[in-house]
Amino acid sequence: MDMLEYKPDWAVVKQNYIKWWHHEYFGRCAIAVTAPKNNPPPANKPPPPKSIRQQWYDLKWINSVRQYEMARTFYGGEALPIWSAGYPGNTFIPVFLGAKCNLDWTTGWIEEPILKDSLDFYRLKINKKHPDYIFHIKMCRKASEWMKGKGLVTIGAFGGSGDTLAALRGNEQLLYDCVDRPDWVMEAEEYLMEMWCEHYSTLYVEIKDVDEGSTCWFPLWAPGKFYAAQNDFSYMISPRMFREIFLPVIKRQTEFLDYSVYHVDGIGAFAHVDALCELPRLQAIQILPGAGKPSPLHFAEVLCKVQKAGKNLHITIGSDEVEKALKMLSARGLFIHTWCETEDKAEELLDNVEKWSVDRG
């Protein structure tokens, strides 16, 4: 499909993404800039949710909210209209394994580790009759129907290396495990990653046609199996421990996927960038300092390290920082996420990005 209702230049943007994934230069950096849309279509704003359950499970209500929002958003450059029900944790793989997710109005959390008193992870199997598993499949299926010809559908957010096991075991206990039984952690990680790959394949069938590939909780698109790998647990461990225990299963994840970006979340995780740069199938790395921390541009050494390794680089910065970023970094392989107050300012920024972009190899 060459045009989407919420993304009329979809044909061009698809080609830009393909070139970006292959580390090709297409005249500027990749940039996703959103803004309130000029002259949005008239429509009544959906009412607020009546309950926490409606907030996260009422697909018709969620769809009305997302359609209202997308119709009023300008998606400039590589910005994408992506349908999402939010990511509070109710579709996190540990939930399908028996862990309970408590939800509030803004997020969710795993109530209690279910491997706390046992090392037998092989007994854990995805329960395909679990209400939240059924909901996840239904969500992808219904959203694909609603978004056909309009935009894209997220495959979701359901875990990955380290974080799945940390939810099952508890952060503190997993830290002890990494010291006392690292081989057990590696074996459990391998088992859980194979489970992750199988679950991904099930969901991919539901969204691949409407997406012409896939997107996930990380708002990028790729013409195949794409996901953002991460391991937030790694914030608490050394580079040596990360490399020895967790890097092998992250490598397995990148080999399963056609396209991947690694979400380096927080300055404490920057120590693992060297190891991540060694993964041959990892195409891109996001550098995200974290809430309350300085801009990514404050960490120029880390940003340049990613680019020198030949990896694509993703950063989220304010629109007033874009020119500075393009003076500091090569536009080749660079992806900037930003936002503007008005559509006119976003259009002006896009024009300037073409002038400011320089291919520095």
Coordinates of C-alpha atoms in Angstrom, one line a residue:
M1 CA 0.0 0.0 0.0
D2 CA 1.4 3.4 -1.0
M3 CA -0.7 5.7 1.1
L4 CA -2.3 5.5 4.5
E5 CA -5.1 7.8 5.8
Y6 CA -2.9 9.0 8.6
K7 CA 0.3 8.9 6.7
P8 CA -0.2 10.0 3.1
D9 CA 3.6 9.8 2.2
W10 CA 3.8 6.2 3.3
A11 CA 5.4 5.0 0.1
V12 CA 8.3 7.3 0.4
V13 CA 8.7 6.7 4.2
K14 CA 8.9 3.0 3.7
Q15 CA 11.8 3.4 1.3
N16 CA 13.5 5.8 3.8
Y17 CA 13.2 3.2 6.5
I18 CA 14.6 0.4 4.3
K19 CA 17.6 2.6 3.5
W20 CA 18.1 3.5 7.1
W21 CA 18.0 -0.1 8.3
H22 CA 20.7 -0.9 5.7
H23 CA 22.8 2.1 6.9
E24 CA 22.4 3.9 3.6
Y25 CA 22.3 7.7 3.3
F26 CA 19.2 9.2 1.7
G27 CA 20.0 12.9 1.8
R28 CA 19.2 13.6 5.4
C29 CA 19.0 11.8 8.8
A30 CA 15.9 9.9 9.6
I31 CA 13.6 12.0 11.7
A32 CA 10.2 11.5 13.3
V33 CA 8.5 14.7 14.3
T34 CA 5.0 14.9 15.5
A35 CA 2.8 18.0 16.2
P36 CA -0.9 18.9 16.5
K37 CA -2.4 18.7 13.1
N38 CA -3.7 21.9 11.3
N39 CA -7.5 21.8 10.7
P40 CA -8.2 18.4 12.2
P41 CA -11.5 16.8 11.2
P42 CA -14.5 17.6 13.4
A43 CA -15.2 14.9 16.0
N44 CA -16.3 14.5 19.5
K45 CA -13.6 13.6 22.0
P46 CA -14.2 10.1 23.5
P47 CA -15.2 10.2 27.2
P48 CA -12.6 9.3 29.8
P49 CA -12.5 5.7 30.9
K50 CA -15.0 4.7 33.6
S51 CA -12.7 2.2 35.2
I52 CA -9.2 0.9 35.2
R53 CA -10.4 -2.2 33.4
Q54 CA -12.0 -0.1 30.6
Q55 CA -8.7 1.8 30.4
W56 CA -6.7 -1.3 29.5
Y57 CA -9.2 -3.9 28.1
D58 CA -12.1 -2.2 26.4
L59 CA -10.9 -2.5 22.8
K60 CA -13.7 -0.5 21.3
W61 CA -13.1 2.4 23.7
I62 CA -9.3 2.2 23.2
N63 CA -9.9 2.3 19.4
S64 CA -12.1 5.4 19.6
V65 CA -9.4 7.2 21.6
R66 CA -6.5 6.1 19.3
Q67 CA -8.5 7.1 16.1
Y68 CA -9.3 10.4 17.6
E69 CA -5.7 11.1 18.5
M70 CA -4.2 9.9 15.2
A71 CA -6.6 12.0 13.2
R72 CA -5.4 15.1 15.1
T73 CA -1.7 14.4 14.8
F74 CA 0.8 15.5 12.1
Y75 CA 3.3 12.7 11.4
G76 CA 6.3 14.3 9.8
G77 CA 9.3 12.6 8.3
E78 CA 9.5 9.0 9.6
A79 CA 6.9 9.5 12.3
L80 CA 4.2 6.8 12.3
P81 CA 0.6 6.5 13.3
I82 CA 0.7 3.3 15.4
W83 CA -2.3 1.8 17.1
S84 CA -1.5 0.7 20.7
A85 CA -3.6 -0.3 23.7
G86 CA -0.8 0.9 26.0
Y87 CA 1.9 -1.2 27.8
P88 CA 0.9 -1.6 31.5
G89 CA 2.2 -5.2 31.7
N90 CA -0.9 -7.2 31.2
T91 CA 0.6 -8.7 28.0
F92 CA 4.0 -9.4 29.6
I93 CA 5.0 -13.1 29.1
P94 CA 5.3 -13.8 32.9
V95 CA 1.6 -13.1 33.1
F96 CA 0.9 -15.9 30.7
L97 CA 3.1 -18.1 32.9
G98 CA 1.1 -17.5 36.0
A99 CA 2.4 -14.2 37.5
K100 CA -0.3 -11.7 38.5
C101 CA -0.1 -8.2 37.1
N102 CA -1.7 -5.5 39.2
L103 CA -3.0 -2.5 37.1
D104 CA -3.6 1.1 38.0
W105 CA -4.5 4.1 35.9
T106 CA -1.0 4.6 34.5
T107 CA 0.9 1.3 34.7
G108 CA 1.1 -2.2 36.1
W109 CA 3.5 -4.4 38.0
I110 CA 4.1 -8.0 38.8
E111 CA 2.7 -8.7 42.3
E112 CA 4.9 -11.6 43.3
P113 CA 7.7 -13.7 41.7
I114 CA 6.5 -17.2 40.9
L115 CA 10.0 -18.8 40.8
K116 CA 10.9 -17.5 44.2
D117 CA 11.0 -20.9 45.9
S118 CA 11.9 -23.1 42.9
L119 CA 14.7 -23.4 40.3
D120 CA 12.5 -25.5 38.0
F121 CA 11.9 -23.0 35.1
Y122 CA 11.1 -25.9 32.7
R123 CA 7.7 -26.3 34.3
L124 CA 6.7 -22.9 33.1
K125 CA 4.6 -23.0 29.9
I126 CA 2.6 -20.2 28.2
N127 CA -1.1 -20.8 29.1
K128 CA -2.8 -20.1 25.8
K129 CA -6.2 -20.1 27.6
H130 CA -5.1 -17.3 30.0
P131 CA -7.5 -14.3 29.6
D132 CA -4.6 -11.9 29.0
Y133 CA -3.1 -14.2 26.3
I134 CA -6.4 -14.4 24.5
F135 CA -6.8 -10.6 24.9
H136 CA -3.3 -10.0 23.4
I137 CA -4.2 -12.1 20.3
K138 CA -7.6 -10.4 20.0
M139 CA -6.0 -7.0 20.4
C140 CA -3.6 -7.5 17.4
R141 CA -6.4 -9.0 15.3
K142 CA -9.0 -6.4 15.9
A143 CA -6.5 -3.5 15.6
S144 CA -5.4 -4.9 12.3
E145 CA -9.0 -4.7 11.0
W146 CA -9.5 -1.2 12.3
M147 CA -6.2 0.2 11.0
K148 CA -6.2 -1.3 7.5
G149 CA -5.5 1.5 5.1
K150 CA -5.1 4.0 8.0
G151 CA -1.9 3.2 9.9
L152 CA 0.1 0.5 11.7
V153 CA -0.5 -1.8 14.6
T154 CA 2.0 -2.6 17.3
I155 CA 2.9 -6.2 18.0
G156 CA 3.1 -5.1 21.7
A157 CA 5.6 -5.2 24.5
F158 CA 6.1 -8.6 26.2
G159 CA 9.5 -9.0 27.6
G160 CA 12.9 -10.2 26.6
S161 CA 16.4 -10.9 27.9
G162 CA 16.9 -10.5 31.7
D163 CA 13.6 -8.6 32.4
T164 CA 11.4 -11.7 32.0
L165 CA 13.5 -13.8 34.3
A166 CA 13.7 -10.9 36.8
A167 CA 9.9 -10.7 37.0
L168 CA 9.7 -14.4 37.6
R169 CA 12.5 -14.6 40.1
G170 CA 12.6 -11.1 41.6
N171 CA 15.4 -8.6 41.0
E172 CA 17.3 -9.2 44.3
Q173 CA 17.2 -13.0 43.9
L174 CA 18.3 -12.8 40.3
L175 CA 21.3 -10.7 41.3
Y176 CA 22.3 -13.4 43.8
D177 CA 21.7 -16.0 41.0
C178 CA 24.1 -14.2 38.7
V179 CA 26.8 -14.7 41.3
D180 CA 25.9 -18.0 42.8
R181 CA 24.5 -19.9 39.7
P182 CA 25.3 -18.1 36.5
D183 CA 25.0 -21.3 34.4
W184 CA 21.5 -21.7 35.7
V185 CA 20.6 -18.1 34.7
M186 CA 22.0 -18.7 31.2
E187 CA 20.0 -21.9 30.8
A188 CA 16.9 -20.2 32.0
E189 CA 17.5 -17.3 29.6
E190 CA 17.8 -19.6 26.7
Y191 CA 14.6 -21.4 27.6
L192 CA 12.7 -18.1 28.0
M193 CA 14.1 -16.7 24.8
E194 CA 12.9 -19.6 22.7
M195 CA 9.5 -19.1 24.3
W196 CA 9.7 -15.4 23.4
C197 CA 10.5 -16.2 19.8
E198 CA 7.6 -18.6 19.5
H199 CA 5.2 -16.0 21.0
Y200 CA 6.5 -13.4 18.7
S201 CA 5.8 -15.6 15.7
T202 CA 2.2 -16.1 16.8
L203 CA 1.6 -12.4 17.1
Y204 CA 3.5 -11.5 13.9
V205 CA 1.0 -13.5 11.8
E206 CA -1.8 -11.2 13.1
I207 CA -0.1 -7.8 12.2
K208 CA 2.3 -8.5 9.4
D209 CA -0.2 -7.8 6.5
V210 CA -1.6 -4.5 7.8
D211 CA 1.9 -3.4 8.8
E212 CA 3.6 -4.7 5.6
G213 CA 6.2 -5.9 8.2
S214 CA 6.0 -4.9 11.8
T215 CA 6.4 -2.3 14.5
C216 CA 6.4 -2.7 18.3
W217 CA 6.4 -0.6 21.5
F218 CA 9.4 1.2 20.0
P219 CA 7.9 3.4 17.2
L220 CA 10.0 2.3 14.2
W221 CA 8.9 0.2 11.2
A222 CA 10.7 -2.5 9.4
P223 CA 9.7 -4.7 6.4
G224 CA 10.0 -7.9 8.4
K225 CA 10.2 -9.1 12.0
F226 CA 11.2 -6.1 14.1
Y227 CA 11.5 -5.6 17.9
A228 CA 13.4 -3.5 20.3
A229 CA 15.6 -5.7 22.5
Q230 CA 16.4 -4.5 26.0
N231 CA 17.5 -5.7 29.4
D232 CA 16.7 -3.2 32.1
F233 CA 18.0 -5.6 34.7
S234 CA 21.5 -5.0 33.2
Y235 CA 21.5 -1.5 34.9
M236 CA 22.5 -3.4 38.1
I237 CA 25.3 -5.6 36.8
S238 CA 28.9 -5.2 35.6
P239 CA 29.9 -5.2 31.9
R240 CA 31.7 -8.5 32.4
M241 CA 28.6 -10.2 33.9
F242 CA 26.4 -8.7 31.2
R243 CA 28.7 -10.0 28.4
E244 CA 29.1 -13.5 29.9
I245 CA 25.5 -14.2 31.1
F246 CA 23.1 -12.1 29.0
L247 CA 24.8 -11.2 25.7
P248 CA 24.5 -14.7 24.2
V249 CA 20.7 -14.7 24.5
I250 CA 20.4 -11.2 23.1
K251 CA 22.5 -12.4 20.2
R252 CA 20.0 -15.2 19.8
Q253 CA 17.1 -12.7 19.7
T254 CA 18.8 -10.6 17.1
E255 CA 19.4 -13.7 15.0
F256 CA 15.7 -14.6 15.2
L257 CA 14.5 -11.1 14.2
D258 CA 15.1 -9.5 10.8
Y259 CA 15.6 -6.0 12.2
S260 CA 16.4 -5.0 15.8
V261 CA 17.3 -1.9 17.8
Y262 CA 18.7 -2.2 21.4
H263 CA 17.1 0.1 24.0
V264 CA 19.9 1.3 26.2
D265 CA 17.8 2.7 29.0
G266 CA 19.6 4.8 31.6
I267 CA 23.2 6.0 32.0
G268 CA 24.0 3.0 34.2
A269 CA 23.4 0.8 31.1
F270 CA 25.9 2.8 28.9
A271 CA 28.7 0.6 30.2
H272 CA 27.2 -2.3 28.0
V273 CA 27.4 -0.4 24.7
D274 CA 30.8 -1.9 23.8
A275 CA 29.4 -5.4 24.1
L276 CA 26.3 -4.5 22.1
C277 CA 28.3 -3.0 19.3
E278 CA 29.9 -6.4 18.8
L279 CA 26.6 -8.1 17.9
P280 CA 26.7 -8.6 14.1
R281 CA 22.9 -8.8 13.6
L282 CA 22.0 -5.7 15.8
Q283 CA 21.4 -2.9 13.3
A284 CA 20.7 0.0 15.7
I285 CA 21.2 1.2 19.3
Q286 CA 19.1 3.7 21.1
I287 CA 20.9 5.9 23.7
L288 CA 18.4 7.1 26.3
P289 CA 19.9 8.7 29.5
G290 CA 16.6 8.4 31.4
A291 CA 14.1 10.6 33.2
G292 CA 15.7 13.6 34.9
K293 CA 19.0 13.1 33.2
P294 CA 20.8 15.4 30.7
S295 CA 20.0 15.3 27.0
P296 CA 21.6 12.4 25.0
L297 CA 23.8 15.1 23.4
H298 CA 25.5 15.5 26.7
F299 CA 27.0 12.0 26.2
A300 CA 28.7 12.7 22.9
E301 CA 31.4 10.0 23.5
V302 CA 28.8 7.2 23.8
L303 CA 26.9 8.5 20.7
C304 CA 30.0 8.7 18.6
K305 CA 31.1 5.2 19.8
V306 CA 27.9 3.7 18.4
Q307 CA 28.4 5.5 15.0
K308 CA 32.0 4.5 14.8
A309 CA 31.0 0.9 15.3
G310 CA 28.9 1.2 12.1
K311 CA 25.6 0.9 14.0
N312 CA 22.6 3.1 13.4
L313 CA 22.0 5.5 16.3
H314 CA 18.6 6.5 17.7
I315 CA 18.1 9.5 20.0
T316 CA 15.1 11.4 21.4
I317 CA 15.7 15.1 21.8
G318 CA 13.9 18.4 21.8
S319 CA 13.3 20.2 18.4
D320 CA 15.7 23.0 19.6
E321 CA 18.5 20.4 19.8
V322 CA 18.3 19.0 16.3
E323 CA 20.7 21.4 14.7
K324 CA 23.3 20.8 17.4
A325 CA 22.9 17.1 17.0
L326 CA 23.5 17.3 13.2
K327 CA 26.6 19.3 13.8
M328 CA 27.9 16.7 16.2
L329 CA 26.8 13.5 14.5
S330 CA 26.8 11.9 11.0
A331 CA 23.3 12.0 9.5
R332 CA 24.0 8.5 8.0
G333 CA 22.3 6.0 10.2
L334 CA 21.0 8.6 12.6
F335 CA 17.4 8.6 13.7
I336 CA 16.0 11.5 15.7
H337 CA 12.6 11.4 17.5
T338 CA 11.3 14.9 18.4
W339 CA 8.1 17.0 18.5
C340 CA 6.9 20.5 17.7
E341 CA 4.2 22.8 19.0
T342 CA 2.6 23.3 15.6
E343 CA 2.5 21.5 12.3
D344 CA 4.0 24.6 10.6
K345 CA 7.0 24.5 12.9
A346 CA 7.4 20.7 12.2
E347 CA 7.4 21.4 8.5
E348 CA 10.0 24.1 9.0
L349 CA 12.1 21.7 11.0
L350 CA 12.0 19.1 8.3
D351 CA 13.1 21.6 5.7
N352 CA 16.0 22.6 7.9
V353 CA 17.0 19.0 8.6
E354 CA 17.8 18.6 4.9
K355 CA 20.1 21.6 5.1
W356 CA 21.8 20.6 8.3
S357 CA 22.3 16.9 7.6
V358 CA 25.9 15.9 6.7
D359 CA 27.0 12.4 5.8
R360 CA 30.2 11.9 7.8
G361 CA 30.4 8.2 7.0

